[in-house]
Tab-separated table of C-alpha atoms in Angstrom:
chain	number	residue	atom	x	y	z
A	1290	UNK	CA	237.976	-141.775	46.082
A	1291	UNK	CA	236.385	-140.383	49.222
A	1292	UNK	CA	236.948	-137.031	49.125
A	1293	UNK	CA	237.670	-135.935	45.970
A	1294	UNK	CA	236.216	-132.682	45.282
A	1295	UNK	CA	233.959	-132.993	41.587
A	1296	UNK	CA	235.226	-130.062	39.569
A	1297	UNK	CA	231.865	-130.348	36.653
A	1298	UNK	CA	230.602	-127.200	36.708
A	1299	UNK	CA	226.506	-127.061	38.184
A	1300	UNK	CA	224.948	-127.989	35.436
A	1301	UNK	CA	226.754	-131.241	34.909
A	1302	UNK	CA	224.606	-132.373	37.767
A	1303	UNK	CA	221.728	-131.830	36.200
A	1304	UNK	CA	219.330	-135.082	36.896
A	1305	UNK	CA	217.682	-134.462	33.248
A	1306	UNK	CA	221.482	-135.875	32.334
A	1307	UNK	CA	221.020	-139.096	34.496
A	1308	UNK	CA	224.222	-139.863	34.960
A	1309	UNK	CA	225.449	-139.131	30.812
A	1310	UNK	CA	228.616	-137.740	31.222
A	1311	UNK	CA	229.645	-137.382	27.461
A	1312	UNK	CA	226.690	-136.556	25.026
A	1313	UNK	CA	227.361	-136.561	20.865
A	1314	UNK	CA	225.074	-133.524	19.417
A	1315	UNK	CA	225.262	-132.586	16.022
A	1316	UNK	CA	224.003	-128.952	16.290
A	1317	UNK	CA	224.699	-125.923	14.008
A	1318	UNK	CA	224.276	-123.277	16.433
A	1319	UNK	CA	224.605	-121.210	13.481
A	1320	UNK	CA	220.794	-119.494	13.261
A	1321	UNK	CA	219.689	-117.477	16.331
A	1322	UNK	CA	216.540	-119.957	16.746
A	1323	UNK	CA	218.853	-123.061	17.150
A	1324	UNK	CA	221.209	-121.127	19.926
A	1325	UNK	CA	217.514	-120.284	21.600
A	1326	UNK	CA	216.792	-123.718	21.251
A	1327	UNK	CA	219.657	-125.379	22.831
A	1328	UNK	CA	220.906	-122.093	25.132
A	1329	UNK	CA	218.387	-120.564	26.104
A	1330	UNK	CA	217.789	-120.298	30.481
A	1331	UNK	CA	214.016	-120.237	29.022
A	1332	UNK	CA	214.120	-123.591	27.540
A	1333	UNK	CA	215.308	-125.884	30.776
A	1334	UNK	CA	214.479	-128.930	30.619
A	1335	UNK	CA	211.220	-130.369	30.813
A	1336	UNK	CA	210.408	-126.924	29.090
A	1337	UNK	CA	213.206	-127.078	25.721
A	1338	UNK	CA	216.207	-128.716	24.604
A	1339	UNK	CA	218.440	-126.564	27.598
A	1340	UNK	CA	218.991	-130.249	29.569
A	1341	UNK	CA	222.248	-129.439	31.113
A	1342	UNK	CA	220.912	-125.912	32.246
A	1343	UNK	CA	223.470	-123.965	30.651
A	1344	UNK	CA	222.504	-120.032	31.551
A	1345	UNK	CA	224.251	-117.087	30.488
A	1346	UNK	CA	222.649	-113.586	31.289
A	1347	UNK	CA	224.527	-112.292	28.600
A	1348	UNK	CA	223.804	-114.883	26.342
A	1349	UNK	CA	219.936	-114.396	27.542
A	1350	UNK	CA	219.981	-110.634	26.526
A	1351	UNK	CA	221.923	-110.899	23.335
A	1352	UNK	CA	219.063	-113.427	22.472
A	1353	UNK	CA	216.542	-110.954	23.283
A	1354	UNK	CA	217.935	-108.230	21.483
A	1355	UNK	CA	218.313	-110.314	18.354
A	1356	UNK	CA	214.488	-111.264	18.607
A	1357	UNK	CA	213.259	-107.594	19.115
A	1358	UNK	CA	215.463	-105.291	17.009
A	1359	UNK	CA	214.918	-104.424	13.903
A	1360	UNK	CA	217.846	-102.471	12.619
A	1361	UNK	CA	220.393	-104.826	11.051
A	1362	UNK	CA	223.483	-103.923	12.888
A	1363	UNK	CA	221.558	-103.993	16.262
A	1364	UNK	CA	220.833	-107.203	15.419
A	1365	UNK	CA	224.229	-108.266	13.827
A	1366	UNK	CA	226.123	-106.798	16.993
A	1367	UNK	CA	223.498	-108.725	19.372
A	1368	UNK	CA	224.087	-112.299	16.772
A	1369	UNK	CA	228.018	-111.718	17.859
A	1370	UNK	CA	227.268	-111.108	21.516
A	1371	UNK	CA	225.419	-114.004	21.604
A	1372	UNK	CA	228.084	-116.565	19.794
A	1373	UNK	CA	230.909	-115.239	21.898
A	1374	UNK	CA	229.276	-116.168	25.143
A	1375	UNK	CA	228.737	-119.475	23.595
A	1376	UNK	CA	232.103	-119.784	22.640
A	1377	UNK	CA	233.917	-117.700	26.392
A	1378	UNK	CA	231.278	-119.928	28.619
A	1379	UNK	CA	229.951	-122.999	27.146
A	1380	UNK	CA	227.353	-124.887	28.197
A	1381	UNK	CA	229.622	-128.011	26.793
A	1382	UNK	CA	232.823	-129.048	25.450
A	1383	UNK	CA	232.922	-128.616	21.745
A	1384	UNK	CA	234.927	-131.562	20.877
A	1385	UNK	CA	234.800	-130.552	16.690
A	1386	UNK	CA	233.378	-128.013	14.381
A	1387	UNK	CA	234.785	-129.907	10.567
A	1388	UNK	CA	232.391	-128.176	8.117
A	1389	UNK	CA	234.727	-130.031	5.610
A	1390	UNK	CA	235.573	-133.693	6.070
A	1391	UNK	CA	238.606	-134.522	4.228
A	1392	UNK	CA	240.128	-137.966	2.918
A	1393	UNK	CA	243.813	-136.488	2.818
A	1394	UNK	CA	245.148	-140.607	2.345
A	1395	UNK	CA	246.165	-141.695	-1.367
A	1396	UNK	CA	244.978	-145.103	-0.215
A	1397	UNK	CA	241.505	-143.978	0.583
A	1398	UNK	CA	239.649	-144.377	-2.755
A	1399	UNK	CA	235.753	-143.525	-3.281
A	1400	UNK	CA	235.456	-140.931	-1.241
A	1401	UNK	CA	233.286	-137.781	-2.366
A	1402	UNK	CA	233.604	-134.677	-0.867
A	1403	UNK	CA	229.603	-133.720	-0.008
A	1404	UNK	CA	227.863	-130.756	-0.494
A	1405	UNK	CA	225.331	-131.195	2.848
A	1406	UNK	CA	225.816	-132.463	6.179
A	1407	UNK	CA	225.552	-135.739	5.049
A	1408	UNK	CA	229.006	-137.737	4.201
A	1409	UNK	CA	228.042	-141.226	1.923
A	1410	UNK	CA	231.057	-143.715	3.690
A	1411	UNK	CA	229.427	-146.189	2.102
A	1412	UNK	CA	231.489	-146.180	-1.035
A	1413	UNK	CA	234.818	-144.896	0.485
A	1414	UNK	CA	237.785	-147.868	0.968
A	1415	UNK	CA	241.737	-148.433	0.872
A	1416	UNK	CA	244.024	-149.957	-1.212
């Protein structure tokens, strides 16, 4: 493939990824602290968890507003903006956003809908 063009985003070449092309990260981004931990440009590795070195100035500005504002409407608007930036300029490809796993076949027995993030699959079987 000599001469092939590498179309991966700049952050895909991060040396901290050590050549990895796929990571399975299960993290709620519903909390501003978690969003900051994974996506704030201030948290590039090795200083934090932003290992892909994703940077979005609008996202960082929204996080700054969330951390400094006291007005609930201002905080809500900044939170919405931060979430929009993660959706519109994603730091990685989101494959699954499954809040409620379901067993959809009548052949599946023993499945109990989880009341948390954890699903006990040791009880599940097929008939």
